[in-house]
Every structure is written in C-alpha cells, then in structure tokens.
Amino acid sequence: MPRPFVAYLRVYEPLSSFDATSRERLERSLRAGPIAPSLVADRERELWLRTQLTSPPRLFPGDGISAERRAQGPADVLVIRPEDVTSLDTSEAIGDAEPIGDAEPIGDDLLVCPLDVRARSAAGMVGFLSTASPSLLAEALPMTPDAVRSKAVAVVSEMSGGAVHVVTSTWTIPLPWFALVEPAARQLVLAPIDDPERRVSWRVPLADARRRAEHAHDVIRESIGSEGPAALLKDTGRWLDHFHPQSALELDYGGLVQLMDDDELSEDTSAQDVHRIVEAFESGEAEVIAELCERLRDFWADIAARERLG
C-alpha cells in the first residue's frame, strides 16, 4: 500500500522548552524510541483507522480515554539534533529584516516534534465542517455538526502551546512554503518509489524561516495585494510565532515523492524558483515572474492531477 500523498511543514522545539508535564511525557517517548520520518504517514493512518474501526466509531484519536491516561501514555514524536539543521550563512542578507530576539538561531538542546495527531484531527474536522455541504455532513457525521464542532474546539484547546507542530498539504506543496527554507539546504534521498526512505526535505532554523516569511509577505503584499500568497505567508508567520525561537522548521515532501521519478526529484528547482520570484517582485522583473510562475504552476499541477489517475 502506498504512503498517503501528504507533505508536511513541521516545527521541532527544544525539549527543554516544554512544560514539565509535556516534557516528562516526551522523555518517556524518547526512551521508548522516536518515530522515523519514513514511518510517520503510516503511523498517522493507523491511528485514524483505529478510531473508525471501533464500535461505535470515535471522532478523534484518544476519545474514550481520560485526559489523565492520555497524559501518562506515550506521545508520537520525531526528533532531530541541532547539527541536523542548516543555518543561514551570516554573509547572506534577507532584505532589510532584522534578527528576531537576541537568541542564537539554534541552541544545543535536542529538538522534538510531537505529531499532535489528536489536535490535528480536531483542527481538520473544524475545516471540514466549514467547507462540506449539509448533505455530506449529514452522511459523514455521527452527531450534529454543532456537537462535533463543540467537541473539536474542546480537543484543540487541550494543546498546551496553543498550536500544533505539524501542518499538512495533500497532493501538492503550497508554493509560499518554499519561501521559508534555504534552497541549498535541500536533502535528497533517491530510493525505489515504494521505499519509505525515498525523501526530499529541508531543515532550517525557525528564526531564519520567520524572517523569510515576513520579508516574502511584505514583498508580495506590496506587489499583488494581501490575498492569496501574501495571506498564506501571513498565516504561516503567525503559526511560527507560537514556537520557541531556537526551534527548527522542516519542509518534507512526504508521500509526494511517490508521484515523481528520480529525474523529476533531482531536477526540481521549486525552492530556488520561489526565492527568485520574490527577488523579481522586488526588482520589477515582470518577465521573470511570469516565466517562473508558469513553470511552477505546470509542474505542481501535473503532480496534483495524478490524484485523478489513482
């Protein structure tokens, strides 16, 4: 069975930045062994299926278990070390943006990313309630939409830090995400299509990602307005503001690498193209903007179109 065709934007926070209760739970999980990135999608699918295969089905992972038992149980968590993160070269300039705070971009603490599957499921349900038709809601939900919304909001409020550590995108990558990373930091692992080690990812200090998000937002807003890409950059920047300044950000193609052959992965210049587009907006190079936007649109539209062929 293929992995879900899901891409990820993840934040890894210093272990020491969590409150005592959360840190103890994370430390227990680390002693038991963190999850490998290649297994994340399968793990999340397994947790979701468990909620649907119970009798009666449950809305969210962890339903039917007391908050105390959930706090005592293991947490699904990814882990990286500071040396796994590519820092911005100090000789580079990102517009006129100033460093955020006095802290170094990355400290020497272990960096962890809880999967937050329960809270993410609830947040996803809120989005589903906002976009689905009444007939679909009536067919899909085991209770009234108002009752589901109330339960989902309560689950989201359980988050101690106020934000999930992972956001996802199915079948494509939102192009503004590429503005957050350093193109040269790309990690490419070529393996057979069905090998979970096949991977494309970037890891950068959160402080760098926040500066890039702010700069790209300002440039795009001044050029084409506050909707579309500028709005996504603004929302993403607000999300990043929830986390410790010595965190790291990871952009991971996840299961999307199953939709591309080796040549497509090797020759993919999406991150470079998005950064060049931001520069072109600053310098007024309309032809460059048009050419690169068309190339990116064609590339990612072709990937997304494979959903209809599956």
Tab-separated table of N, CA and C in Angstrom, residues 74-151:
chain	number	residue	atom	x	y	z
A	74	PRO	N	2.266	7.258	25.946
A	74	PRO	CA	3.353	7.735	25.089
A	74	PRO	C	2.862	8.775	24.091
A	75	ALA	N	3.767	9.627	23.651
A	75	ALA	CA	3.472	10.617	22.621
A	75	ALA	C	4.255	10.253	21.364
A	76	ASP	N	3.581	10.278	20.232
A	76	ASP	CA	4.292	10.046	18.976
A	76	ASP	C	5.137	11.281	18.680
A	77	VAL	N	6.437	11.077	18.488
A	77	VAL	CA	7.333	12.227	18.388
A	77	VAL	C	8.470	11.940	17.409
A	78	LEU	N	8.838	12.964	16.653
A	78	LEU	CA	10.034	12.951	15.817
A	78	LEU	C	11.137	13.702	16.551
A	79	VAL	N	12.379	13.381	16.255
A	79	VAL	CA	13.485	14.039	16.945
A	79	VAL	C	14.630	14.299	15.965
A	80	ILE	N	15.264	15.466	16.100
A	80	ILE	CA	16.485	15.776	15.360
A	80	ILE	C	17.451	16.464	16.316
A	81	ARG	N	18.696	16.592	15.889
A	81	ARG	CA	19.706	17.278	16.694
A	81	ARG	C	20.069	18.598	16.022
A	82	PRO	N	20.604	19.533	16.783
A	82	PRO	CA	20.939	20.848	16.191
A	82	PRO	C	21.817	20.748	14.955
A	83	GLU	N	22.728	19.785	14.939
A	83	GLU	CA	23.623	19.662	13.783
A	83	GLU	C	22.894	19.176	12.531
A	84	ASP	N	21.632	18.725	12.679
A	84	ASP	CA	20.840	18.305	11.524
A	84	ASP	C	20.172	19.484	10.820
A	85	VAL	N	20.359	20.690	11.337
A	85	VAL	CA	19.668	21.875	10.826
A	85	VAL	C	20.667	22.766	10.107
A	86	THR	N	20.316	23.192	8.900
A	86	THR	CA	21.182	24.064	8.110
A	86	THR	C	20.916	25.518	8.474
A	87	SER	N	21.924	26.184	9.056
A	87	SER	CA	21.767	27.579	9.448
A	87	SER	C	22.018	28.493	8.264
A	88	LEU	N	21.401	29.654	8.314
A	88	LEU	CA	21.621	30.669	7.302
A	88	LEU	C	23.047	31.172	7.384
A	89	ASP	N	23.716	31.249	6.247
A	89	ASP	CA	25.050	31.828	6.184
A	89	ASP	C	24.963	33.294	6.614
A	90	THR	N	25.783	33.690	7.574
A	90	THR	CA	25.697	35.048	8.104
A	90	THR	C	26.065	36.091	7.069
A	91	SER	N	26.679	35.677	5.965
A	91	SER	CA	27.022	36.637	4.922
A	91	SER	C	25.833	36.970	4.036
A	92	GLU	N	24.752	36.161	4.142
A	92	GLU	CA	23.579	36.404	3.323
A	92	GLU	C	22.707	37.464	3.976
A	93	ALA	N	21.991	38.199	3.177
A	93	ALA	CA	21.025	39.164	3.684
A	93	ALA	C	19.643	38.781	3.188
A	94	ILE	N	18.649	38.910	4.075
A	94	ILE	CA	17.274	38.662	3.681
A	94	ILE	C	16.579	40.011	3.718
A	95	GLY	N	16.623	40.721	2.611
A	95	GLY	CA	16.017	42.041	2.580
A	95	GLY	C	16.618	42.920	3.663
A	96	ASP	N	15.758	43.672	4.342
A	96	ASP	CA	16.189	44.532	5.440
A	96	ASP	C	15.750	43.962	6.778
A	97	ALA	N	15.379	42.649	6.789
A	97	ALA	CA	14.850	42.066	8.022
A	97	ALA	C	15.923	42.020	9.102
A	98	GLU	N	15.504	42.298	10.329
A	98	GLU	CA	16.399	42.245	11.471
A	98	GLU	C	16.250	40.914	12.177
A	99	PRO	N	17.308	40.424	12.857
A	99	PRO	CA	17.176	39.199	13.641
A	99	PRO	C	16.061	39.328	14.666
A	100	ILE	N	15.422	38.212	14.963
A	100	ILE	CA	14.321	38.197	15.919
A	100	ILE	C	14.877	37.828	17.287
A	101	GLY	N	14.868	38.765	18.227
A	101	GLY	CA	15.359	38.482	19.559
A	101	GLY	C	16.873	38.413	19.590
A	102	ASP	N	17.413	38.083	20.769
A	102	ASP	CA	18.854	38.022	20.953
A	102	ASP	C	19.398	36.601	20.908
A	103	ALA	N	18.502	35.610	20.819
A	103	ALA	CA	18.937	34.222	20.902
A	103	ALA	C	19.598	33.782	19.605
A	104	GLU	N	20.518	32.812	19.716
A	104	GLU	CA	21.092	32.180	18.536
A	104	GLU	C	19.990	31.389	17.828
A	105	PRO	N	20.086	31.210	16.496
A	105	PRO	CA	19.030	30.501	15.775
A	105	PRO	C	18.749	29.108	16.326
A	106	ILE	N	19.780	28.361	16.681
A	106	ILE	CA	19.614	27.011	17.206
A	106	ILE	C	20.549	26.844	18.392
A	107	GLY	N	20.026	26.280	19.482
A	107	GLY	CA	20.867	26.007	20.643
A	107	GLY	C	21.482	24.626	20.540
A	108	ASP	N	21.835	24.048	21.687
A	108	ASP	CA	22.453	22.719	21.674
A	108	ASP	C	21.538	21.666	22.285
A	109	ASP	N	20.251	21.990	22.410
A	109	ASP	CA	19.286	21.072	23.004
A	109	ASP	C	18.706	20.155	21.933
A	110	LEU	N	18.262	18.976	22.359
A	110	LEU	CA	17.563	18.060	21.470
A	110	LEU	C	16.283	18.723	20.980
A	111	LEU	N	15.949	18.548	19.705
A	111	LEU	CA	14.774	19.169	19.105
A	111	LEU	C	13.728	18.095	18.815
A	112	VAL	N	12.501	18.337	19.267
A	112	VAL	CA	11.458	17.324	19.135
A	112	VAL	C	10.218	17.921	18.481
A	113	CYS	N	9.521	17.073	17.735
A	113	CYS	CA	8.284	17.473	17.058
A	113	CYS	C	7.196	16.460	17.411
A	114	PRO	N	6.336	16.779	18.378
A	114	PRO	CA	5.190	15.901	18.641
A	114	PRO	C	4.260	15.884	17.433
A	115	LEU	N	3.725	14.727	17.094
A	115	LEU	CA	2.845	14.657	15.936
A	115	LEU	C	1.493	15.315	16.186
A	116	ASP	N	1.066	15.425	17.436
A	116	ASP	CA	-0.181	16.129	17.775
A	116	ASP	C	-1.357	15.612	16.951
A	117	VAL	N	-1.434	14.291	16.774
A	117	VAL	CA	-2.444	13.736	15.861
A	117	VAL	C	-3.858	14.039	16.337
A	118	ARG	N	-4.101	13.949	17.641
A	118	ARG	CA	-5.450	14.207	18.166
A	118	ARG	C	-5.877	15.651	17.874
A	119	ALA	N	-5.029	16.604	18.203
A	119	ALA	CA	-5.366	18.016	17.969
A	119	ALA	C	-5.465	18.319	16.485
A	120	ARG	N	-4.581	17.743	15.672
A	120	ARG	CA	-4.641	17.978	14.226
A	120	ARG	C	-5.916	17.403	13.628
A	121	SER	N	-6.354	16.245	14.129
A	121	SER	CA	-7.607	15.662	13.653
A	121	SER	C	-8.775	16.590	13.959
A	122	ALA	N	-8.757	17.167	15.164
A	122	ALA	CA	-9.835	18.079	15.548
A	122	ALA	C	-9.806	19.349	14.709
A	123	ALA	N	-8.614	19.889	14.470
A	123	ALA	CA	-8.498	21.087	13.640
A	123	ALA	C	-8.969	20.799	12.211
A	124	GLY	N	-8.629	19.615	11.701
A	124	GLY	CA	-9.093	19.227	10.377
A	124	GLY	C	-10.605	19.099	10.316
A	125	MET	N	-11.190	18.621	11.398
A	125	MET	CA	-12.643	18.500	11.438
A	125	MET	C	-13.308	19.873	11.399
A	126	VAL	N	-12.727	20.846	12.083
A	126	VAL	CA	-13.278	22.202	12.036
A	126	VAL	C	-13.277	22.719	10.601
A	127	GLY	N	-12.178	22.461	9.884
A	127	GLY	CA	-12.128	22.869	8.484
A	127	GLY	C	-13.158	22.141	7.640
A	128	PHE	N	-13.339	20.843	7.884
A	128	PHE	CA	-14.335	20.054	7.146
A	128	PHE	C	-15.738	20.601	7.387
A	129	LEU	N	-16.045	20.952	8.629
A	129	LEU	CA	-17.365	21.490	8.949
A	129	LEU	C	-17.630	22.810	8.229
A	130	SER	N	-16.565	23.554	7.966
A	130	SER	CA	-16.713	24.864	7.341
A	130	SER	C	-16.885	24.781	5.831
A	131	THR	N	-16.453	23.659	5.224
A	131	THR	CA	-16.438	23.588	3.761
A	131	THR	C	-17.379	22.532	3.172
A	132	ALA	N	-17.742	21.524	3.947
A	132	ALA	CA	-18.553	20.432	3.408
A	132	ALA	C	-20.016	20.852	3.263
A	133	SER	N	-20.698	20.228	2.317
A	133	SER	CA	-22.113	20.507	2.096
A	133	SER	C	-22.953	19.892	3.212
A	134	PRO	N	-24.141	20.430	3.465
A	134	PRO	CA	-25.005	19.850	4.509
A	134	PRO	C	-25.299	18.373	4.276
A	135	SER	N	-25.492	17.963	3.021
A	135	SER	CA	-25.792	16.551	2.751
A	135	SER	C	-24.613	15.660	3.099
A	136	LEU	N	-23.380	16.129	2.801
A	136	LEU	CA	-22.198	15.343	3.152
A	136	LEU	C	-22.025	15.273	4.659
A	137	LEU	N	-22.254	16.386	5.348
A	137	LEU	CA	-22.142	16.386	6.809
A	137	LEU	C	-23.139	15.417	7.435
A	138	ALA	N	-24.358	15.417	6.904
A	138	ALA	CA	-25.384	14.524	7.448
A	138	ALA	C	-25.004	13.062	7.267
A	139	GLU	N	-24.324	12.757	6.154
A	139	GLU	CA	-23.939	11.374	5.870
A	139	GLU	C	-22.701	10.956	6.639
A	140	ALA	N	-21.764	11.888	6.852
A	140	ALA	CA	-20.460	11.526	7.390
A	140	ALA	C	-20.360	11.602	8.912
A	141	LEU	N	-21.190	12.431	9.544
A	141	LEU	CA	-21.014	12.681	10.970
A	141	LEU	C	-21.941	11.821	11.821
A	142	PRO	N	-21.432	11.341	12.974
A	142	PRO	CA	-22.262	10.511	13.846
A	142	PRO	C	-23.138	11.331	14.787
A	143	MET	N	-23.001	12.663	14.757
A	143	MET	CA	-23.808	13.561	15.596
A	143	MET	C	-23.991	14.867	14.844
A	144	THR	N	-24.716	15.790	15.435
A	144	THR	CA	-24.989	17.041	14.745
A	144	THR	C	-23.695	17.827	14.520
A	145	PRO	N	-23.641	18.636	13.446
A	145	PRO	CA	-22.437	19.449	13.216
A	145	PRO	C	-22.087	20.344	14.395
A	146	ASP	N	-23.097	20.913	15.074
A	146	ASP	CA	-22.815	21.770	16.224
A	146	ASP	C	-22.141	20.987	17.340
A	147	ALA	N	-22.587	19.748	17.574
A	147	ALA	CA	-21.983	18.925	18.618
A	147	ALA	C	-20.554	18.538	18.245
A	148	VAL	N	-20.336	18.218	16.968
A	148	VAL	CA	-18.987	17.871	16.512
A	148	VAL	C	-18.063	19.070	16.640
A	149	ARG	N	-18.539	20.254	16.239
A	149	ARG	CA	-17.716	21.458	16.332
A	149	ARG	C	-17.334	21.740	17.783
A	150	SER	N	-18.291	21.607	18.676
A	150	SER	CA	-18.014	21.857	20.091
A	150	SER	C	-16.952	20.903	20.620
A	151	LYS	N	-17.051	19.630	20.238
A	151	LYS	CA	-16.067	18.645	20.688
A	151	LYS	C	-14.697	18.928	20.069
